[in-house]
Coordinates of C-alpha atoms in Angstrom, one line a residue:
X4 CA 8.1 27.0 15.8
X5 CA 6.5 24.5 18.2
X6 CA 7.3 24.2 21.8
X7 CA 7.8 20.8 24.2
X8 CA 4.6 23.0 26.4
X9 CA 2.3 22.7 22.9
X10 CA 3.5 20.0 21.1
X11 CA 3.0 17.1 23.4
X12 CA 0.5 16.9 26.3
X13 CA 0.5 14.8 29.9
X14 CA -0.5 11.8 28.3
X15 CA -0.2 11.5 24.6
X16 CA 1.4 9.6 22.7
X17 CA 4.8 11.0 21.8
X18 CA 4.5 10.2 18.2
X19 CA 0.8 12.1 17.9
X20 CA 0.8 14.1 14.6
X21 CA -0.7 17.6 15.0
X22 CA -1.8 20.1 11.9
X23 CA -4.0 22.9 10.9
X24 CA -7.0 20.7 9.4
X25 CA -7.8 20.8 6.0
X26 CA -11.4 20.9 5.2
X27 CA -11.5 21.0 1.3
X28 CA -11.3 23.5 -1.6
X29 CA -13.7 26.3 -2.0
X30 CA -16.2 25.2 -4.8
X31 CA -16.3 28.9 -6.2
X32 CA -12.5 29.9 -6.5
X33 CA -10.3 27.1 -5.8
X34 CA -8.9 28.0 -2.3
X35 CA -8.0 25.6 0.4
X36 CA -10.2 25.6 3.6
X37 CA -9.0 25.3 7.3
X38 CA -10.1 25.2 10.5
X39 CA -8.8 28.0 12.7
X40 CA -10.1 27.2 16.2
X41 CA -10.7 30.7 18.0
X42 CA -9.4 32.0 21.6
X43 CA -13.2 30.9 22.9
X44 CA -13.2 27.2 20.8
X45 CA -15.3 28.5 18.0
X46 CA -14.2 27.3 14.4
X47 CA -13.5 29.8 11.7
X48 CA -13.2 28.2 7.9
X49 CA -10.1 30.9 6.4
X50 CA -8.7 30.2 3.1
X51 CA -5.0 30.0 3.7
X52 CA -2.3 28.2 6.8
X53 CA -1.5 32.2 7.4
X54 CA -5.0 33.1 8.7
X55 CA -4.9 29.5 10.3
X56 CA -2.1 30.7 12.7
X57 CA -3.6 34.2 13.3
X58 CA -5.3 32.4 16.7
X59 CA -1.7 31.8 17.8
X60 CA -1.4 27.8 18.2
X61 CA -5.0 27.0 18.5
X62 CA -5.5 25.9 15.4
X63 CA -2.9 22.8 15.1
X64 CA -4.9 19.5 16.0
X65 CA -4.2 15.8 16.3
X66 CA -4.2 14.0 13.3
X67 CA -3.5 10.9 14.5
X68 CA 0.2 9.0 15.0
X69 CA 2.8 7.6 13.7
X70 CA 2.5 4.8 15.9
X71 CA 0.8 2.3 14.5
X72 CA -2.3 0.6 16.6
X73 CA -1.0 -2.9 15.8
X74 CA 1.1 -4.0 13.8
X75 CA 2.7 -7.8 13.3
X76 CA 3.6 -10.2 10.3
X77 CA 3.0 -14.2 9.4
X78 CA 4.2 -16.6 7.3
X79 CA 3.4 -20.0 5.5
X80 CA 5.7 -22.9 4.4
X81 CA 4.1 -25.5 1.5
X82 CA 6.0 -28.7 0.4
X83 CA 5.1 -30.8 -1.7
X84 CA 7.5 -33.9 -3.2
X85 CA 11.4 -31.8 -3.5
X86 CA 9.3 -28.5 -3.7
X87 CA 9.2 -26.0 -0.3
X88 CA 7.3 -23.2 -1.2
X89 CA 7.7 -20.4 1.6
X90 CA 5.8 -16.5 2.1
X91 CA 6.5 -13.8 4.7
X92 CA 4.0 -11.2 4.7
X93 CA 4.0 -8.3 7.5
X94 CA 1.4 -5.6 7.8
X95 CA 1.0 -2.5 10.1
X96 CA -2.3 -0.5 10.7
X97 CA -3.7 3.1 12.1
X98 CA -0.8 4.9 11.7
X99 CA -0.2 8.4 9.7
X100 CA 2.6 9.9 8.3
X101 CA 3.7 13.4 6.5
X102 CA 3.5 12.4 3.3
X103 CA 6.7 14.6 1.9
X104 CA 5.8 13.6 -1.8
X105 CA 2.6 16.0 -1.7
X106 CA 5.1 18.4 0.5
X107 CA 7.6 18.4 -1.7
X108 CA 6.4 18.1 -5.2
X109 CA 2.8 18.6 -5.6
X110 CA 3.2 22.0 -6.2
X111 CA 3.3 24.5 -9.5
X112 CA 6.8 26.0 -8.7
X113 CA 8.7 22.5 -8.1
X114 CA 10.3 23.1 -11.6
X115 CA 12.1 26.4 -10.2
X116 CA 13.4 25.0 -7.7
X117 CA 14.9 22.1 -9.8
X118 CA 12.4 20.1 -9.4
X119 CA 9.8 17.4 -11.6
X120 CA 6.4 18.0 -11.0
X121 CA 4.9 14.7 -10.0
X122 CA 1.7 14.1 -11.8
X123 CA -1.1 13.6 -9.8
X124 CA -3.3 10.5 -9.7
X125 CA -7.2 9.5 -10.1
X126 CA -6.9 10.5 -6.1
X127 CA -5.4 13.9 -6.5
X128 CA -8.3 16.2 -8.4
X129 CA -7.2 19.5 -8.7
X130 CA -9.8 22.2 -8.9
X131 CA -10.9 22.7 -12.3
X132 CA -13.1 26.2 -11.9
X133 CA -16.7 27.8 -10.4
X134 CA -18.6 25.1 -9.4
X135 CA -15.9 22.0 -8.7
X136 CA -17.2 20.0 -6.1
X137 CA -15.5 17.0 -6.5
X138 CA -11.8 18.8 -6.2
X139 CA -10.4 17.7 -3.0
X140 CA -7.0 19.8 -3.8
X141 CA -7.0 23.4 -4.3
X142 CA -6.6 25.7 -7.5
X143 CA -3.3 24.1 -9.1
X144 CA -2.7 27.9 -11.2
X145 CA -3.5 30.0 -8.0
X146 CA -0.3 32.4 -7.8
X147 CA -0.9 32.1 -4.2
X148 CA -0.7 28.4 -4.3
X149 CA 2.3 28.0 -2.1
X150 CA 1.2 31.1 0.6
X151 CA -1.9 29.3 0.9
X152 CA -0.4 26.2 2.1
X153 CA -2.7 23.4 1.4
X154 CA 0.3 21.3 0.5
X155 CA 2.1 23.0 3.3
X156 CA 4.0 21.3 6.1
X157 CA 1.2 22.7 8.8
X158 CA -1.9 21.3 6.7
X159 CA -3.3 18.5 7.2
X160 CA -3.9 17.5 3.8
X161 CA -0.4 15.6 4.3
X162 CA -0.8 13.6 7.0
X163 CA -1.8 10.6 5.5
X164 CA -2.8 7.1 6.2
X165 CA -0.1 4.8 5.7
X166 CA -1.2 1.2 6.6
X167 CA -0.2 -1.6 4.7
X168 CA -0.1 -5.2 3.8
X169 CA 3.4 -6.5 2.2
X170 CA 4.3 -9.9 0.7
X171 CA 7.9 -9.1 2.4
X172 CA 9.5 -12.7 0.8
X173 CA 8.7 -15.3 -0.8
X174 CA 10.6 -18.5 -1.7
X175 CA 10.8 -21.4 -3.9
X176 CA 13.0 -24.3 -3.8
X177 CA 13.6 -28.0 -5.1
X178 CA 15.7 -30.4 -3.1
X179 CA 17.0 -32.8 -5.5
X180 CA 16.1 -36.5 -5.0
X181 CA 18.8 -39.1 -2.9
X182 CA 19.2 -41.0 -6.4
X183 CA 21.0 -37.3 -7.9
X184 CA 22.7 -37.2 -4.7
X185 CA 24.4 -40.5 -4.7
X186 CA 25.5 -40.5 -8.3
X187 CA 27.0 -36.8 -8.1
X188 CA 28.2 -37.7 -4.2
X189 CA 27.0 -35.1 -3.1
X190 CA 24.6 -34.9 0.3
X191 CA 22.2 -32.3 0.2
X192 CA 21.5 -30.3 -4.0
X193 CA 18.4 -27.2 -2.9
X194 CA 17.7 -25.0 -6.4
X195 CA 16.0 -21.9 -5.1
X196 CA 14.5 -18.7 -6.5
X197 CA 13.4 -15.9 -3.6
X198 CA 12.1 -12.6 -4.3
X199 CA 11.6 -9.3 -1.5
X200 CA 8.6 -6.2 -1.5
X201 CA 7.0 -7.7 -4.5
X202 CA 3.6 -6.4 -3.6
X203 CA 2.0 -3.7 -1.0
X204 CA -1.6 -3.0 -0.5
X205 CA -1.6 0.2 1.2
X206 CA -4.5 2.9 1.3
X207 CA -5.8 4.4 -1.8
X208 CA -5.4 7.8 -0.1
X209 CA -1.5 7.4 -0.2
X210 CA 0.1 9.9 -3.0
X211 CA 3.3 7.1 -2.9
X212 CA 4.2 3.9 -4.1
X213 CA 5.3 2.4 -1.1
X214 CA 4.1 3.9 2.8
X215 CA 7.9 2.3 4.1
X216 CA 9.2 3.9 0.9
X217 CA 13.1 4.4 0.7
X218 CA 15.2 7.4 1.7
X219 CA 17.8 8.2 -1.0
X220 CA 20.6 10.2 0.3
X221 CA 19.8 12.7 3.2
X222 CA 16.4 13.1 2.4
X223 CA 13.7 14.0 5.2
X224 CA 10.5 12.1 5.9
X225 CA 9.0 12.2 9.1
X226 CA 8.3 9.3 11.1
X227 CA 10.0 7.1 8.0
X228 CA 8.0 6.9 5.6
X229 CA 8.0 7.9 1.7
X230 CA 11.0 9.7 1.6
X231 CA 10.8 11.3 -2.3
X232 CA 7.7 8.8 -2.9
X233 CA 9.7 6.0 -3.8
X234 CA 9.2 2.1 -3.1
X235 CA 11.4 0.0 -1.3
X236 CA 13.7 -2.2 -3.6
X237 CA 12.1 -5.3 -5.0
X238 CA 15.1 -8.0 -5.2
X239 CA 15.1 -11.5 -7.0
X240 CA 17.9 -13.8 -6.1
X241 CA 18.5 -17.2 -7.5
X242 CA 21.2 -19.3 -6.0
X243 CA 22.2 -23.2 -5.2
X244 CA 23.2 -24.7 -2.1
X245 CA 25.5 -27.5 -2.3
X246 CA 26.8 -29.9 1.0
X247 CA 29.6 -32.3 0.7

Protein backbone atom coordinates (compact mmCIF):
# COMPACT_ATOMS: atom_id res chain seq x y z
CA UNK A 1 0.00 0.00 0.00
CA UNK A 2 2.68 2.62 -0.01
CA UNK A 3 3.47 4.81 -2.92
CA UNK A 4 7.21 6.04 -4.50
CA UNK A 5 5.20 9.96 -3.68
CA UNK A 6 4.98 8.71 0.36
CA UNK A 7 7.47 6.34 0.87
CA UNK A 8 10.65 8.21 0.05
CA UNK A 9 11.16 12.03 0.14
CA UNK A 10 13.69 14.51 -1.96
CA UNK A 11 16.46 13.78 0.13
CA UNK A 12 16.29 10.77 2.29
CA UNK A 13 17.92 8.08 2.48
CA UNK A 14 16.56 5.30 0.27
CA UNK A 15 16.85 2.69 2.92
CA UNK A 16 14.83 5.00 5.72
CA UNK A 17 12.44 2.73 7.62
CA UNK A 18 8.97 4.25 8.11
CA UNK A 19 6.10 2.82 10.77
CA UNK A 20 3.14 3.66 12.80
CA UNK A 21 5.02 4.35 16.25
CA UNK A 22 4.50 2.25 19.04
CA UNK A 23 4.19 3.99 22.33
CA UNK A 24 3.59 1.08 24.82
CA UNK A 25 0.71 -1.02 26.31
CA UNK A 26 -2.15 0.46 28.07
CA UNK A 27 -1.47 -0.17 31.87
CA UNK A 28 -5.34 -0.81 32.44
CA UNK A 29 -6.32 -3.44 29.63
CA UNK A 30 -3.33 -4.57 27.87
CA UNK A 31 -3.73 -2.77 24.42
CA UNK A 32 -1.05 -1.51 22.25
CA UNK A 33 -0.71 2.40 21.95
CA UNK A 34 0.15 4.42 18.69
CA UNK A 35 0.59 7.55 17.48
CA UNK A 36 -1.84 8.63 14.79
CA UNK A 37 -0.63 12.02 13.61
CA UNK A 38 -3.87 14.08 12.58
CA UNK A 39 -4.63 16.07 9.20
CA UNK A 40 -3.47 19.40 11.37
CA UNK A 41 -0.11 17.52 13.10
CA UNK A 42 -1.77 16.84 16.27
CA UNK A 43 -1.06 13.37 17.87
CA UNK A 44 -3.88 11.02 18.83
CA UNK A 45 -2.77 7.86 21.16
CA UNK A 46 -5.53 4.86 19.49
CA UNK A 47 -5.28 1.39 20.59
CA UNK A 48 -4.89 -0.49 17.41
CA UNK A 49 -2.67 -0.09 13.53
CA UNK A 50 -6.54 0.20 12.14
CA UNK A 51 -7.30 3.51 13.97
CA UNK A 52 -3.58 4.32 13.17
CA UNK A 53 -4.32 4.45 9.42
CA UNK A 54 -7.75 6.22 9.81
CA UNK A 55 -5.60 9.72 9.09
CA UNK A 56 -4.78 8.17 5.75
CA UNK A 57 -0.73 7.99 5.62
CA UNK A 58 0.04 10.40 8.27
CA UNK A 59 0.64 8.32 10.75
CA UNK A 60 3.82 6.11 9.28
CA UNK A 61 7.06 7.89 10.57
CA UNK A 62 10.82 7.37 10.21
CA UNK A 63 12.23 4.90 12.27
CA UNK A 64 15.47 5.16 11.28
CA UNK A 65 17.49 2.93 8.34
CA UNK A 66 18.85 0.18 7.35
CA UNK A 67 21.85 1.84 6.46
CA UNK A 68 24.09 1.66 8.93
CA UNK A 69 25.95 5.06 10.07
CA UNK A 70 29.37 3.34 10.01
CA UNK A 71 30.30 0.40 9.71
CA UNK A 72 34.01 -1.34 9.21
CA UNK A 73 36.07 -4.42 10.73
CA UNK A 74 39.83 -4.97 12.15
CA UNK A 75 42.03 -7.60 12.87
CA UNK A 76 45.14 -8.77 14.92
CA UNK A 77 47.96 -11.27 14.10
CA UNK A 78 50.11 -12.68 17.52
CA UNK A 79 53.20 -14.99 17.12
CA UNK A 80 54.98 -16.21 19.29
CA UNK A 81 57.89 -19.11 18.76
CA UNK A 82 55.86 -21.65 15.76
CA UNK A 83 52.51 -20.25 17.13
CA UNK A 84 50.43 -17.34 14.74
CA UNK A 85 47.50 -16.54 16.57
CA UNK A 86 45.15 -14.52 14.14
CA UNK A 87 41.28 -12.56 14.87
CA UNK A 88 38.95 -10.83 12.48
CA UNK A 89 36.30 -9.03 14.06
CA UNK A 90 33.82 -6.69 12.01
CA UNK A 91 31.07 -4.46 13.49
CA UNK A 92 28.31 -2.27 12.03
CA UNK A 93 26.29 0.46 13.97
CA UNK A 94 22.89 2.78 13.76
CA UNK A 95 21.15 0.78 11.64
CA UNK A 96 17.42 -0.85 12.11
CA UNK A 97 15.84 -3.63 10.69
CA UNK A 98 12.13 -5.39 10.61
CA UNK A 99 12.67 -7.76 12.96
CA UNK A 100 10.42 -10.68 11.17
CA UNK A 101 10.96 -12.97 14.36
CA UNK A 102 8.44 -10.72 16.49
CA UNK A 103 6.49 -10.46 12.93
CA UNK A 104 6.23 -13.71 12.43
CA UNK A 105 6.09 -15.61 15.64
CA UNK A 106 5.40 -13.55 18.51
CA UNK A 107 2.00 -14.02 18.30
CA UNK A 108 -0.97 -16.35 20.04
CA UNK A 109 -2.22 -17.86 16.72
CA UNK A 110 1.35 -18.98 15.23
CA UNK A 111 0.35 -22.61 16.25
CA UNK A 112 -2.74 -22.39 13.65
CA UNK A 113 -0.93 -21.49 11.16
CA UNK A 114 1.69 -24.22 11.64
CA UNK A 115 3.70 -22.53 13.52
CA UNK A 116 5.99 -22.77 17.17
CA UNK A 117 5.39 -20.04 19.31
CA UNK A 118 8.72 -18.54 20.18
CA UNK A 119 9.02 -17.97 23.79
CA UNK A 120 9.76 -14.66 24.69
CA UNK A 121 12.82 -13.37 26.68
CA UNK A 122 13.58 -11.27 29.99
CA UNK A 123 13.12 -8.35 27.15
CA UNK A 124 9.71 -9.31 25.90
CA UNK A 125 7.13 -8.77 29.06
CA UNK A 126 3.90 -9.40 28.11
CA UNK A 127 1.16 -7.67 29.92
CA UNK A 128 0.21 -9.43 32.88
CA UNK A 129 -3.31 -7.44 33.98
CA UNK A 130 -4.84 -3.85 35.62
CA UNK A 131 -2.01 -2.06 36.67
CA UNK A 132 1.21 -3.57 34.49
CA UNK A 133 3.46 -0.88 33.99
CA UNK A 134 6.41 -2.59 33.23
CA UNK A 135 4.80 -4.60 30.09
CA UNK A 136 6.36 -3.12 27.11
CA UNK A 137 4.17 -5.80 24.73
CA UNK A 138 0.55 -5.79 24.71
CA UNK A 139 -2.07 -8.40 26.22
CA UNK A 140 -0.67 -11.86 24.90
CA UNK A 141 -4.68 -13.49 25.44
CA UNK A 142 -6.36 -10.37 23.78
CA UNK A 143 -8.59 -12.10 20.96
CA UNK A 144 -7.85 -8.95 19.14
CA UNK A 145 -4.25 -9.52 19.43
CA UNK A 146 -3.48 -9.83 15.77
CA UNK A 147 -6.23 -6.81 14.51
CA UNK A 148 -4.43 -4.73 16.92
CA UNK A 149 -1.23 -5.01 15.29
CA UNK A 150 1.45 -4.31 17.80
CA UNK A 151 3.48 -7.07 16.34
CA UNK A 152 2.15 -5.99 12.98
CA UNK A 153 4.29 -5.22 9.94
CA UNK A 154 3.17 -1.24 10.18
CA UNK A 155 4.23 -0.91 14.02
CA UNK A 156 7.04 0.13 15.04
CA UNK A 157 7.56 -2.17 17.80
CA UNK A 158 9.57 -4.23 14.98
CA UNK A 159 11.90 -2.11 13.77
CA UNK A 160 14.68 -2.82 15.83
CA UNK A 161 18.15 -1.90 16.46
CA UNK A 162 20.49 -4.31 14.93
CA UNK A 163 24.15 -3.19 15.57
CA UNK A 164 26.73 -5.50 16.28
CA UNK A 165 30.13 -6.54 17.20
CA UNK A 166 31.29 -10.14 15.67
CA UNK A 167 34.50 -12.16 16.26
CA UNK A 168 34.02 -13.13 12.38
CA UNK A 169 37.40 -15.63 12.55
CA UNK A 170 39.79 -16.53 14.38
CA UNK A 171 42.89 -18.72 13.93
CA UNK A 172 45.52 -20.81 15.41
CA UNK A 173 48.41 -22.40 13.96
CA UNK A 174 51.95 -24.01 14.69
CA UNK A 175 54.64 -24.07 12.03
CA UNK A 176 56.72 -26.95 12.88
CA UNK A 177 60.45 -26.26 13.63
CA UNK A 178 63.35 -26.59 10.45
CA UNK A 179 64.77 -29.73 12.59
CA UNK A 180 61.03 -31.63 11.79
CA UNK A 181 61.29 -30.36 8.44
CA UNK A 182 64.66 -31.73 7.44
CA UNK A 183 64.24 -35.16 8.98
CA UNK A 184 60.56 -35.67 7.28
CA UNK A 185 62.07 -33.59 3.96
CA UNK A 186 59.58 -31.69 3.95
CA UNK A 187 59.72 -27.56 3.56
CA UNK A 188 57.08 -25.94 5.21
CA UNK A 189 54.52 -28.48 8.17
CA UNK A 190 51.58 -25.36 9.60
CA UNK A 191 48.95 -27.37 12.09
CA UNK A 192 45.98 -25.07 12.32
CA UNK A 193 42.53 -24.83 13.96
CA UNK A 194 40.16 -21.78 12.67
CA UNK A 195 36.74 -21.12 13.77
CA UNK A 196 33.86 -18.38 12.06
CA UNK A 197 30.70 -16.26 13.97
CA UNK A 198 31.75 -17.60 17.36
CA UNK A 199 30.52 -14.64 19.15
CA UNK A 200 28.12 -11.41 18.48
CA UNK A 201 27.37 -8.68 20.82
CA UNK A 202 24.37 -7.08 19.48
CA UNK A 203 21.65 -4.94 21.30
CA UNK A 204 19.75 -6.27 24.14
CA UNK A 205 16.63 -4.98 22.38
CA UNK A 206 17.10 -7.64 19.54
CA UNK A 207 14.29 -10.59 19.84
CA UNK A 208 17.16 -12.78 17.57
CA UNK A 209 20.19 -14.55 17.96
CA UNK A 210 22.07 -13.06 15.43
CA UNK A 211 21.11 -9.26 13.73
CA UNK A 212 22.96 -10.82 10.09
CA UNK A 213 20.93 -14.01 11.03
CA UNK A 214 20.59 -16.62 8.06
CA UNK A 215 17.75 -16.98 5.62
CA UNK A 216 16.73 -20.58 5.23
CA UNK A 217 14.97 -21.29 2.00
CA UNK A 218 12.80 -18.41 0.56
CA UNK A 219 12.24 -16.75 3.68
CA UNK A 220 11.62 -12.78 3.81
CA UNK A 221 13.53 -10.35 5.99
CA UNK A 222 13.77 -6.92 5.14
CA UNK A 223 16.94 -5.20 4.61
CA UNK A 224 18.77 -8.80 5.56
CA UNK A 225 18.63 -9.39 8.57
CA UNK A 226 17.07 -12.30 11.05
CA UNK A 227 15.31 -14.14 8.65
CA UNK A 228 13.31 -16.84 11.06
CA UNK A 229 15.59 -15.49 14.11
CA UNK A 230 18.29 -17.71 13.46
CA UNK A 231 22.24 -17.16 13.70
CA UNK A 232 24.66 -17.36 11.14
CA UNK A 233 26.52 -20.81 11.11
CA UNK A 234 29.46 -21.11 13.47
CA UNK A 235 32.12 -23.41 11.60
CA UNK A 236 35.34 -25.05 13.05
CA UNK A 237 37.85 -26.41 10.67
CA UNK A 238 40.99 -28.16 11.39
CA UNK A 239 43.40 -28.89 8.65
CA UNK A 240 47.42 -29.22 7.70
CA UNK A 241 49.25 -27.63 5.11
CA UNK A 242 52.11 -29.50 3.81
CA UNK A 243 54.93 -28.04 0.97
CA UNK A 244 57.31 -30.34 -0.76
Amino acid sequence: GFTNAYYRNLGEDINVLKAIRYVGVNADNGRPLFERINADKSVTIVDSIPLAKASNLLSYQVMGSATPKFFGGFSSTLQYGGFTLSMLFNYSYGNRIMNNALRNFMSPTTWQQGFNTAAPTANQRFWQGPGDTNANFPNWYDPAFAQRGGTNINSSLIYQDASYLRLRNIRLAYDFNRDLLSKLKLSALTAYVSADNLFVIKSSELYASDPEGATIGLTSNSYAGTGIYSAMPRRLIFGINVSF
